[in-house]
CSV table of C-alpha atoms in Angstrom, one decimal:
chain,number,residue,atom,x,y,z
N,1,MET,CA,144.3,104.6,87.6
N,2,VAL,CA,145.4,101.2,86.4
N,3,LYS,CA,146.4,98.7,89.2
N,4,GLU,CA,148.7,95.9,88.2
N,5,ALA,CA,149.0,93.1,90.8
N,6,CYS,CA,152.2,91.1,90.9
N,7,VAL,CA,151.4,87.4,91.5
N,8,GLU,CA,153.0,84.0,91.6
N,9,THR,CA,150.2,81.5,91.4
N,10,VAL,CA,146.9,80.7,89.7
N,11,GLU,CA,145.1,81.3,93.0
N,12,GLU,CA,146.7,84.7,93.5
N,13,ALA,CA,145.8,85.7,90.0
N,14,ILE,CA,142.1,84.8,90.5
N,15,LYS,CA,142.1,86.6,93.9
N,16,ALA,CA,143.7,89.7,92.4
N,17,GLU,CA,141.1,89.9,89.7
N,18,ALA,CA,138.3,89.4,92.3
N,19,ASN,CA,139.8,92.2,94.4
N,20,GLY,CA,139.8,94.7,91.6
N,21,ALA,CA,143.2,94.4,89.8
N,22,ASP,CA,143.1,95.8,86.3
N,23,GLN,CA,145.8,93.4,85.1
N,24,ILE,CA,148.5,91.1,86.5
N,25,GLU,CA,152.2,90.5,86.1
N,26,LEU,CA,152.9,86.8,86.5
N,27,CYS,CA,156.3,85.8,88.0
N,28,SER,CA,157.9,83.0,89.9
N,29,ARG,CA,160.2,83.4,92.8
N,30,LEU,CA,159.2,86.9,93.9
N,31,ASP,CA,161.7,86.4,96.8
N,32,LEU,CA,164.3,86.7,94.1
N,33,ASP,CA,162.6,89.8,92.6
N,34,GLY,CA,160.7,87.7,90.0
N,35,LEU,CA,161.7,85.0,87.5
N,36,THR,CA,160.1,83.5,84.4
N,37,PRO,CA,157.1,81.4,85.6
N,38,ASP,CA,156.4,77.8,84.7
N,39,PHE,CA,154.7,77.5,81.3
N,40,ASP,CA,151.9,75.3,82.8
N,41,VAL,CA,151.2,78.0,85.3
N,42,ILE,CA,151.0,80.6,82.6
N,43,LYS,CA,148.6,78.5,80.6
N,44,GLU,CA,146.3,78.0,83.6
N,45,VAL,CA,146.3,81.6,84.5
N,46,LEU,CA,145.4,82.7,81.0
N,47,PHE,CA,142.5,80.2,81.1
N,48,SER,CA,141.4,81.3,84.6
N,49,ILE,CA,141.1,85.1,84.5
N,50,LYS,CA,139.8,87.6,82.1
N,51,ILE,CA,142.0,90.6,82.9
N,52,PRO,CA,145.3,91.1,80.9
N,53,VAL,CA,148.3,89.0,81.9
N,54,LYS,CA,151.8,90.2,81.6
N,55,VAL,CA,154.6,87.6,82.0
N,56,MET,CA,158.0,88.2,83.5
N,57,ILE,CA,161.0,87.0,81.4
N,58,ARG,CA,164.0,86.6,83.6
N,59,CYS,CA,166.0,83.4,83.4
N,60,ARG,CA,167.9,83.7,86.7
N,61,SER,CA,168.3,85.8,89.8
N,62,GLY,CA,171.1,88.3,90.5
N,63,ASN,CA,172.2,91.1,88.2
N,64,PHE,CA,170.6,92.0,84.8
N,65,SER,CA,173.7,91.6,82.7
N,66,TYR,CA,173.3,88.5,80.6
N,67,ASN,CA,175.6,86.4,78.5
N,68,ASP,CA,174.7,85.0,75.0
N,69,LEU,CA,173.4,81.7,76.4
N,70,GLU,CA,171.1,83.5,78.9
N,71,ILE,CA,169.8,85.8,76.2
N,72,SER,CA,169.1,82.7,74.0
N,73,LYS,CA,167.2,81.1,76.9
N,74,MET,CA,165.1,84.1,77.5
N,75,GLY,CA,164.4,84.2,73.7
N,76,TYR,CA,163.1,80.7,74.0
N,77,GLU,CA,160.9,81.6,77.0
N,78,ILE,CA,159.5,84.5,75.0
N,79,GLU,CA,158.7,82.2,72.0
N,80,GLU,CA,156.9,79.7,74.4
N,81,CYS,CA,154.9,82.6,75.9
N,82,LYS,CA,153.9,83.7,72.4
N,83,LYS,CA,152.7,80.1,71.6
N,84,LEU,CA,150.5,80.2,74.7
N,85,GLY,CA,148.8,83.4,73.7
N,86,VAL,CA,150.6,85.8,76.0
N,87,ASN,CA,150.2,89.4,74.8
N,88,GLN,CA,152.7,91.2,77.1
N,89,VAL,CA,156.1,90.4,78.6
N,90,THR,CA,158.3,92.2,81.0
N,91,LEU,CA,162.1,92.1,80.6
N,92,GLY,CA,165.2,94.2,81.1
N,93,CYS,CA,168.9,94.0,80.2
N,94,ILE,CA,171.7,96.3,81.3
N,95,THR,CA,175.5,96.1,80.8
N,96,LYS,CA,178.1,95.5,83.5
N,97,LYS,CA,178.7,99.2,83.4
N,98,ASN,CA,175.1,99.9,84.3
N,99,GLU,CA,173.9,101.2,80.9
N,100,ILE,CA,171.0,99.9,78.9
N,101,ASP,CA,172.2,96.8,77.0
N,102,ILE,CA,170.6,98.0,73.8
N,103,LEU,CA,171.7,95.0,71.6
N,104,ALA,CA,170.3,92.4,74.0
N,105,THR,CA,167.2,94.4,74.6
N,106,LYS,CA,166.5,94.9,70.9
N,107,LEU,CA,167.1,91.2,70.2
N,108,LEU,CA,164.6,90.1,72.9
N,109,VAL,CA,162.1,92.8,71.9
N,110,GLU,CA,162.2,91.7,68.3
N,111,LYS,CA,161.8,88.1,69.4
N,112,ALA,CA,158.7,89.2,71.3
N,113,TYR,CA,156.9,90.9,68.4
N,114,PRO,CA,154.0,91.4,68.2
N,115,MET,CA,153.8,91.3,72.0
N,116,GLU,CA,154.0,94.5,73.9
N,117,VAL,CA,157.1,94.9,76.2
N,118,THR,CA,157.6,96.4,79.6
N,119,PHE,CA,161.2,97.3,80.6
N,120,HIS,CA,161.4,96.4,84.3
N,121,LYS,CA,163.2,97.8,87.4
N,122,ALA,CA,166.7,97.1,85.8
N,123,ILE,CA,166.2,100.7,84.7
N,124,ASP,CA,166.6,101.8,88.3
N,125,LEU,CA,170.1,100.4,88.4
N,126,THR,CA,171.4,102.4,85.5
N,127,ASN,CA,173.8,105.3,86.0
N,128,ASP,CA,171.3,107.8,84.6
N,129,ILE,CA,167.7,106.8,84.6
N,130,PHE,CA,166.7,109.6,82.3
N,131,LYS,CA,169.4,108.8,79.8
N,132,GLY,CA,168.3,105.2,80.0
N,133,LEU,CA,164.7,106.1,79.2
N,134,GLU,CA,165.8,108.2,76.2
N,135,THR,CA,167.7,105.1,74.9
N,136,LEU,CA,164.6,102.9,75.4
N,137,SER,CA,162.4,105.4,73.7
N,138,THR,CA,164.1,104.5,70.4
N,139,ILE,CA,162.6,101.0,70.6
N,140,ASN,CA,159.0,101.4,69.5
N,141,GLN,CA,157.8,98.0,70.9
N,142,ILE,CA,158.7,99.0,74.5
N,143,LYS,CA,155.4,100.4,75.7
N,144,SER,CA,155.8,100.5,79.4
N,145,ILE,CA,158.4,101.2,82.1
N,146,LEU,CA,158.4,99.7,85.6
N,147,THR,CA,160.3,101.9,88.1
N,148,SER,CA,160.8,102.9,91.7
N,149,GLY,CA,162.6,106.1,90.6
N,150,ALA,CA,166.1,104.7,91.1
N,151,ASN,CA,165.1,103.9,94.7
N,152,SER,CA,164.1,100.7,96.5
N,153,THR,CA,160.6,102.0,97.1
N,154,ALA,CA,158.1,104.3,95.4
N,155,GLU,CA,158.0,106.3,98.6
N,156,GLY,CA,161.7,107.0,98.4
N,157,GLY,CA,161.7,107.5,94.7
N,158,SER,CA,158.4,109.5,94.4
N,159,THR,CA,160.0,112.8,93.3
N,160,VAL,CA,162.0,111.1,90.6
N,161,ILE,CA,159.0,109.0,89.4
N,162,ARG,CA,156.9,112.2,89.2
N,163,LYS,CA,159.6,113.8,87.0
N,164,ILE,CA,159.7,110.6,84.8
N,165,VAL,CA,155.9,110.7,84.4
N,166,GLN,CA,156.0,114.3,83.5
N,167,LYS,CA,158.7,113.9,80.9
N,168,PHE,CA,157.9,110.5,79.4
N,169,GLN,CA,154.2,109.8,79.9
N,170,ASN,CA,153.4,110.6,76.2
N,171,ARG,CA,155.9,107.9,75.2
N,172,PHE,CA,155.6,105.2,77.8
N,173,ASN,CA,153.1,103.9,80.3
N,174,ILE,CA,155.0,104.6,83.5
N,175,PHE,CA,154.3,101.9,86.2
N,176,ALA,CA,155.3,103.2,89.6
N,177,CYS,CA,156.3,100.3,91.9
N,178,GLY,CA,158.2,99.6,95.1
N,179,LYS,CA,156.2,98.5,98.2
N,180,ILE,CA,153.0,100.0,96.9
N,181,THR,CA,150.0,98.6,98.7
N,182,LYS,CA,146.2,99.1,98.9
N,183,ASP,CA,146.8,101.2,102.0
N,184,ASN,CA,149.4,103.7,100.7
N,185,LEU,CA,148.3,103.8,97.0
N,186,ILE,CA,146.2,106.9,97.2
N,187,ASN,CA,148.8,108.9,99.2
N,188,LEU,CA,151.5,107.9,96.7
N,189,HIS,CA,149.2,108.7,93.8
N,190,ASP,CA,148.7,112.2,95.1
N,191,ARG,CA,152.5,112.7,95.2
N,192,ILE,CA,153.5,110.9,92.0
N,193,GLY,CA,150.5,111.6,89.7
N,194,ALA,CA,151.0,108.5,87.5
N,195,LYS,CA,148.2,106.5,85.7
N,196,PHE,CA,149.8,103.1,86.4
N,197,TYR,CA,150.7,101.4,89.6
N,198,HIS,CA,152.3,98.0,90.3
N,199,GLY,CA,152.6,96.0,93.5
N,200,ARG,CA,152.4,92.6,95.3
N,201,ARG,CA,149.6,93.9,97.6
N,202,ILE,CA,148.2,96.7,95.5
N,203,VAL,CA,144.6,95.3,95.8
N,204,GLY,CA,145.2,93.7,99.3
């Protein structure tokens, strides 16, 4: 079981590693569901811990439908992360009609090369999560999916997450997320059967 801790600061990253996290996802403004962190923070986190660091790329709060200027800004953020030595980024773009924005996604994924890419919980807002995953499966560089099973919590989406794992685990690393904590992880794992779990308090 891989435990990915979602953190905002250098101190939280160090503590997550000490508490047994296998890797971290670094964000800013988790109260807004996570934005691109400050580059100085990224640099210090990479220097301070030994476990893998995944960086959120999201230029603003709100929906996940972005205009050309916003896509360009996220492209710049990806380039800066690459210069810092980041190996993995998390991103996600959908259209105003709640379908995968395949053009924007491909553009950012290509910008990220050779970094690995996780498509985040924007997938949960699509009209058909399984159709969305089929679309994303055509983009080789997308290695992981972060999902609550089209629900606000892993608890509520556990049945759907389990189906996603069963259908797509040979293509993606499926990271179950949504209020997963150190206390409910084992119970949820018994129900979901994933290999990867993500949470703010997943190691306490």
